[in-house]
GROMACS .gro file of C-alpha atoms in nm:
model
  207
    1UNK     CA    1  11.331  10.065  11.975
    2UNK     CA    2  11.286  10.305  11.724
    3UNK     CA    3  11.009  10.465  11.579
    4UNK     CA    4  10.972  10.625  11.239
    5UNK     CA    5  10.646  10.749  11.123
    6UNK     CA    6  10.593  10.770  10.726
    7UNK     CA    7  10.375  11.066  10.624
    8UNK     CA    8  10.170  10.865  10.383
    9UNK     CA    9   9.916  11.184  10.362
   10UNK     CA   10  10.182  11.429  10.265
   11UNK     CA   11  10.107  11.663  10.496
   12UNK     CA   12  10.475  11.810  10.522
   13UNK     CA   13  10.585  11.625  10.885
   14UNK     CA   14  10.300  11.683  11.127
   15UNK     CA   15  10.392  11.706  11.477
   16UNK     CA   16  10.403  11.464  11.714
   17UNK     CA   17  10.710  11.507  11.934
   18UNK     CA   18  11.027  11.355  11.939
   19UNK     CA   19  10.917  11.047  12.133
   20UNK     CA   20  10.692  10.795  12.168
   21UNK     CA   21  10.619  10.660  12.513
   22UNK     CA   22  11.036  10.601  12.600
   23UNK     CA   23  11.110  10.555  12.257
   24UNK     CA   24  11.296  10.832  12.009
   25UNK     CA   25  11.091  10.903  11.683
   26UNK     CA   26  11.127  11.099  11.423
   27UNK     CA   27  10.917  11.142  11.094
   28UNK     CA   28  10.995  11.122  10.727
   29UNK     CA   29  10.747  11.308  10.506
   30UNK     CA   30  10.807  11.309  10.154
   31UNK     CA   31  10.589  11.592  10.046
   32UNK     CA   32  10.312  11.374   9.888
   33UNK     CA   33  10.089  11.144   9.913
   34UNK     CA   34  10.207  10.728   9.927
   35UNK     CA   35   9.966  10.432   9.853
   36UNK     CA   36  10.023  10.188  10.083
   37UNK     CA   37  10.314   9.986   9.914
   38UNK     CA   38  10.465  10.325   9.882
   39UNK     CA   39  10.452  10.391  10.262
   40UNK     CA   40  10.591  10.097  10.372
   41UNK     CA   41  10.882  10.065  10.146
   42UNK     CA   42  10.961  10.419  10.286
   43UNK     CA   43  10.950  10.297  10.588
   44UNK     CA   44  11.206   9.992  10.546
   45UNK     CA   45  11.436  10.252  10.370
   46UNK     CA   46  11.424  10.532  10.676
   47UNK     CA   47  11.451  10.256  10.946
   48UNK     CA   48  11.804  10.176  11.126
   49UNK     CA   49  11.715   9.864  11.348
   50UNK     CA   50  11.821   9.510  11.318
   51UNK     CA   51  11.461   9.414  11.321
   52UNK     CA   52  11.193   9.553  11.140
   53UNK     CA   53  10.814   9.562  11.175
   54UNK     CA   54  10.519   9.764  11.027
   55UNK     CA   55  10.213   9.916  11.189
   56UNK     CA   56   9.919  10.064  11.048
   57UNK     CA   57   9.775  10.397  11.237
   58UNK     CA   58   9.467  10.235  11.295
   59UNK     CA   59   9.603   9.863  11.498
   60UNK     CA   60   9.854   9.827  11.783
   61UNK     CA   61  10.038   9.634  11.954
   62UNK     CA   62  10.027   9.501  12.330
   63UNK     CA   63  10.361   9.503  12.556
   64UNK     CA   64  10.471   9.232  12.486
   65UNK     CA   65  10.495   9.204  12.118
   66UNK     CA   66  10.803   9.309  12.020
   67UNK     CA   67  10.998   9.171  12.285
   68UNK     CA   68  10.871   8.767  12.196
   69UNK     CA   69  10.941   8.829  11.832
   70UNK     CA   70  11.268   8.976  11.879
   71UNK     CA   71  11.379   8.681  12.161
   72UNK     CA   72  11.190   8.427  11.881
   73UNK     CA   73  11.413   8.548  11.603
   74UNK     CA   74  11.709   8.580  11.847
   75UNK     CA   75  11.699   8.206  11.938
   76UNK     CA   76  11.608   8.074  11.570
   77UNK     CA   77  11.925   8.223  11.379
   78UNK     CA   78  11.818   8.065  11.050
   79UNK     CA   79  11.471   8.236  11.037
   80UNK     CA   80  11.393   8.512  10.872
   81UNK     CA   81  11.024   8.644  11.029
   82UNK     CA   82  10.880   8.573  11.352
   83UNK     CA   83  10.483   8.621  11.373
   84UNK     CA   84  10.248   8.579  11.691
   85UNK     CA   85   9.851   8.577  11.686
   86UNK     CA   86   9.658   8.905  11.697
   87UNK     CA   87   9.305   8.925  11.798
   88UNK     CA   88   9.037   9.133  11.603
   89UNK     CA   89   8.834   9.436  11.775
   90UNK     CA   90   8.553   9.605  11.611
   91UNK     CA   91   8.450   9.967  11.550
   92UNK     CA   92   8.266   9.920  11.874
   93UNK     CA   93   8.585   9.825  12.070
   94UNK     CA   94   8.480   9.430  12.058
   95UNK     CA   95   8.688   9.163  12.117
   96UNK     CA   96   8.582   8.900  11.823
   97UNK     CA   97   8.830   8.620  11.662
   98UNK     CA   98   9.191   8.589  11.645
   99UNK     CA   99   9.409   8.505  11.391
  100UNK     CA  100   9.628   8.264  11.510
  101UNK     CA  101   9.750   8.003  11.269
  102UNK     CA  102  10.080   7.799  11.308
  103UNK     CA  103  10.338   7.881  10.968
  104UNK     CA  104  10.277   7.668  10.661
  105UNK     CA  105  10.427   7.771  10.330
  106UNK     CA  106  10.086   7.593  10.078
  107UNK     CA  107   9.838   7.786  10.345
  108UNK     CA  108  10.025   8.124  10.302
  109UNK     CA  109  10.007   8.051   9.937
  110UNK     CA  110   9.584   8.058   9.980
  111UNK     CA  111   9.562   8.333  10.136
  112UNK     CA  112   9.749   8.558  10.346
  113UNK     CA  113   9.694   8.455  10.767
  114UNK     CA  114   9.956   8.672  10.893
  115UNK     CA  115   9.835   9.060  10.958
  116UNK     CA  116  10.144   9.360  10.875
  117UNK     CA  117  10.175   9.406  11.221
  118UNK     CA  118  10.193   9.040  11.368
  119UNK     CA  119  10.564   9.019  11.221
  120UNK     CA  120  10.900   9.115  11.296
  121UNK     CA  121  11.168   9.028  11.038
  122UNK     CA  122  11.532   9.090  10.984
  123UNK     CA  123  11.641   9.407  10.801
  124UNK     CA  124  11.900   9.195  10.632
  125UNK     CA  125  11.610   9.167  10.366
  126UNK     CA  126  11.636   9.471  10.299
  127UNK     CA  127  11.937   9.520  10.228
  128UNK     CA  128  11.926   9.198   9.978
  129UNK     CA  129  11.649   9.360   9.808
  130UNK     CA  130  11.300   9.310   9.915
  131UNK     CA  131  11.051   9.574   9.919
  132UNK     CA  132  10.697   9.573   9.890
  133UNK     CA  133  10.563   9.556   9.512
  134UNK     CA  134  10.423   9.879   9.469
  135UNK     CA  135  10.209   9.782   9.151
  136UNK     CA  136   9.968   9.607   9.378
  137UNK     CA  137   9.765   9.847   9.584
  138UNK     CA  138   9.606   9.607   9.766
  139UNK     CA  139   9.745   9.251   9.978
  140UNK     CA  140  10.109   9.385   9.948
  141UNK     CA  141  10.122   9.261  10.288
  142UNK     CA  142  10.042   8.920  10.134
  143UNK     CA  143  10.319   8.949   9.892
  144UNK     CA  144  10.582   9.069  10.118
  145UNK     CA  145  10.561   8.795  10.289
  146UNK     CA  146  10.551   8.551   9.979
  147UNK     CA  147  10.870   8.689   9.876
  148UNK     CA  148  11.045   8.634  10.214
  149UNK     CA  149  10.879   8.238  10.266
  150UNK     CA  150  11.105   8.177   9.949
  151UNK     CA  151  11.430   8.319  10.147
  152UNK     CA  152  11.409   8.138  10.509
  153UNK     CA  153  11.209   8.020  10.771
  154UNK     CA  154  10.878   8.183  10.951
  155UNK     CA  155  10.867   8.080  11.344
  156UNK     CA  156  10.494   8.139  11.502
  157UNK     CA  157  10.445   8.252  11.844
  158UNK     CA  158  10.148   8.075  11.984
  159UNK     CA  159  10.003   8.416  12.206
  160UNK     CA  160   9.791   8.697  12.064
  161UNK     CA  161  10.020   9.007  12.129
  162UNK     CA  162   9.843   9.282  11.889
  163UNK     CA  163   9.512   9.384  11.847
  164UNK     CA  164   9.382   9.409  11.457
  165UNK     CA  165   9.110   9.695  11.428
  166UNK     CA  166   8.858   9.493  11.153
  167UNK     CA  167   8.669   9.789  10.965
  168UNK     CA  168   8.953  10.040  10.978
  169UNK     CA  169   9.011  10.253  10.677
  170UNK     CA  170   9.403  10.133  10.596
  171UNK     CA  171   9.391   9.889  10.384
  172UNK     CA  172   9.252   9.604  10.232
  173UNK     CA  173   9.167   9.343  10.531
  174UNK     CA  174   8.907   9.154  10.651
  175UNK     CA  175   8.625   9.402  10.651
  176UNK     CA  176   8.677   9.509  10.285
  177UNK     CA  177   8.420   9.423  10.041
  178UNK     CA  178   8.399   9.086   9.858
  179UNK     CA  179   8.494   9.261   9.531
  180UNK     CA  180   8.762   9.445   9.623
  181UNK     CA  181   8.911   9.154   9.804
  182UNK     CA  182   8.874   8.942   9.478
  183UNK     CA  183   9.055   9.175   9.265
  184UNK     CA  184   9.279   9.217   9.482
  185UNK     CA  185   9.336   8.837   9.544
  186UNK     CA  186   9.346   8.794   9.128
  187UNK     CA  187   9.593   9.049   9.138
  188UNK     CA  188   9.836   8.835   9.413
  189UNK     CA  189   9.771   8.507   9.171
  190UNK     CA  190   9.847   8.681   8.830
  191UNK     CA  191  10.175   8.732   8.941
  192UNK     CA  192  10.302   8.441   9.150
  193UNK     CA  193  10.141   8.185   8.972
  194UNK     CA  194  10.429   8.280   8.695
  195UNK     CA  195  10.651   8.199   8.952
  196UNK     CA  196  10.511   7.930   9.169
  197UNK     CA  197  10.610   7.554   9.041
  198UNK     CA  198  10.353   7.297   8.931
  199UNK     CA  199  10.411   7.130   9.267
  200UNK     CA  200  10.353   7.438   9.490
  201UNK     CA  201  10.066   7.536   9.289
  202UNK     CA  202   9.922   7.184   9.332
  203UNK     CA  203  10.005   7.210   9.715
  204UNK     CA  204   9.748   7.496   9.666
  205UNK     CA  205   9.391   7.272   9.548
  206UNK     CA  206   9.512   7.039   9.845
  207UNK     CA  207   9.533   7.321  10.145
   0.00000   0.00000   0.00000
C-alpha cells in the first residue's frame, strides 16, 4: 500500500513523515488551494497502485478494508469497483446506521449509496480517462461513480469495513443541509439526464 496525501489547503507540504503506520507516503502539494473534485483528481494522477481508493481526512477505514476489496476485485476480473458497507459515527463518537446496500445500477441513478471511501477500483480507469468532474463542487463522488457503472461491473461486500464521520466538514454528505443537498442533487441530474436513455431514466420513477 501506498499512501499519497493531496494538500487540498495549499499549505506548501505539511509534515507528516514519510510513513504511515508500515506504509511509505509521501505528499503532493500544489501550492493552492483544491475544491474537492480538484483534490481527488490529484490524487488519481500522483497515485502508482493497481488499485485505487479515496479517503477523506475526516473518515477511516478499519483493517480489513482494503484487503476484501482488493481479494473482491482480484477474484471478479470483469469488475471494475468493489464497495463494502460503512457504518456512520457522530460528532459524539456514536455508532448510528450503516450504509450497506447491495449494487444496483437504477438505485445508484437516485441517489448516490456508496460513500468515497467504501470503494476500491482499478486504476485502469484512469488511464482510459475518468476523473472526477470538477464543475460540480458537490456529489462528485456520486458522479464518479456514474461514470464508471457505464464501464463494468460494481461487486458489494456484505461487511461494514469503514467508519463514515456524519457531520464532518469535507464535503457534501449526509449531514449537509437540505438545500445544499438539493442543489447539489439538481446539479448531478442536469447533466446525466442528457445522457441517461428514456429507459434508464424511467428505471428511475420505478426505484
Amino acid at each position: 500500500i501506498e499512501v499519497v496525501v493531496i494538500d487540498a489547503l495549499g499549505s506548501g507540504n505539511p509534515t507528516l513523515g514519510a510513513t504511515c503506520g508500515v506504509f511509505p507516503m509521501r505528499v503532493c502539494s500544489l501550492a493552492k488551494r483544491l475544491a474537492r473534485s480538484e483534490a481527488a483528481n490529484a490524487g488519481l494522477t500522483e497515485a502508482r497502485g493497481t488499485y485505487l481508493v479515496l479517503l477523506d481526512d475526516d473518515d477511516w477505514f478499519l483493517p480489513n478494508h482494503v484487503a476484501a476489496l482488493v481479494a473482491a476485485l482480484e477474484q471478479n476480473r470483469e469488475a471494475l469497483v468493489a464497495y463494502t458497507g460503512v457504518r456512520l459515527v457522530d460528532p459524539a463518537g456514536q455508532k448510528s446506521e450503516v450504509l450497506n446496500e447491495p449494487f444496483s445500477a437504477p438505485a445508484l441513478r437516485s441517489g448516490n449509496f456508496i460513500p468515497l471511501h467504501a470503494a476500491l477500483f482499478r486504476r485502469s480507469v484512469v488511464d482510459r480517462g475518468f476523473r472526477f468532474d470538477q464543475q460540480l463542487d458537490a456529489y462528485e463522488d456520486w458522479d464518479f461513480w456514474l461514470q464508471l457503472s457505464r464501464e463494468g461491473a460494481f461487486v458489494h461486500i456484505d461487511q461494514i469495513s469503514a467508519c463514515y464521520r456524519s457531520g464532518g466538514t469535507s464535503g457534501v454528505g449526509v449531514a449537509a443541509s437540505a438545500e445544499r443537498q438539493k442543489v447539489g442533487r439538481e446539479r448531478v441530474y442536469a447533466k446525466w439526464r442528457e445522457i441517461w436513455t428514456a429507459a434508464e431514466l424511467d428505471e428511475i420513477g420505478e426505484d
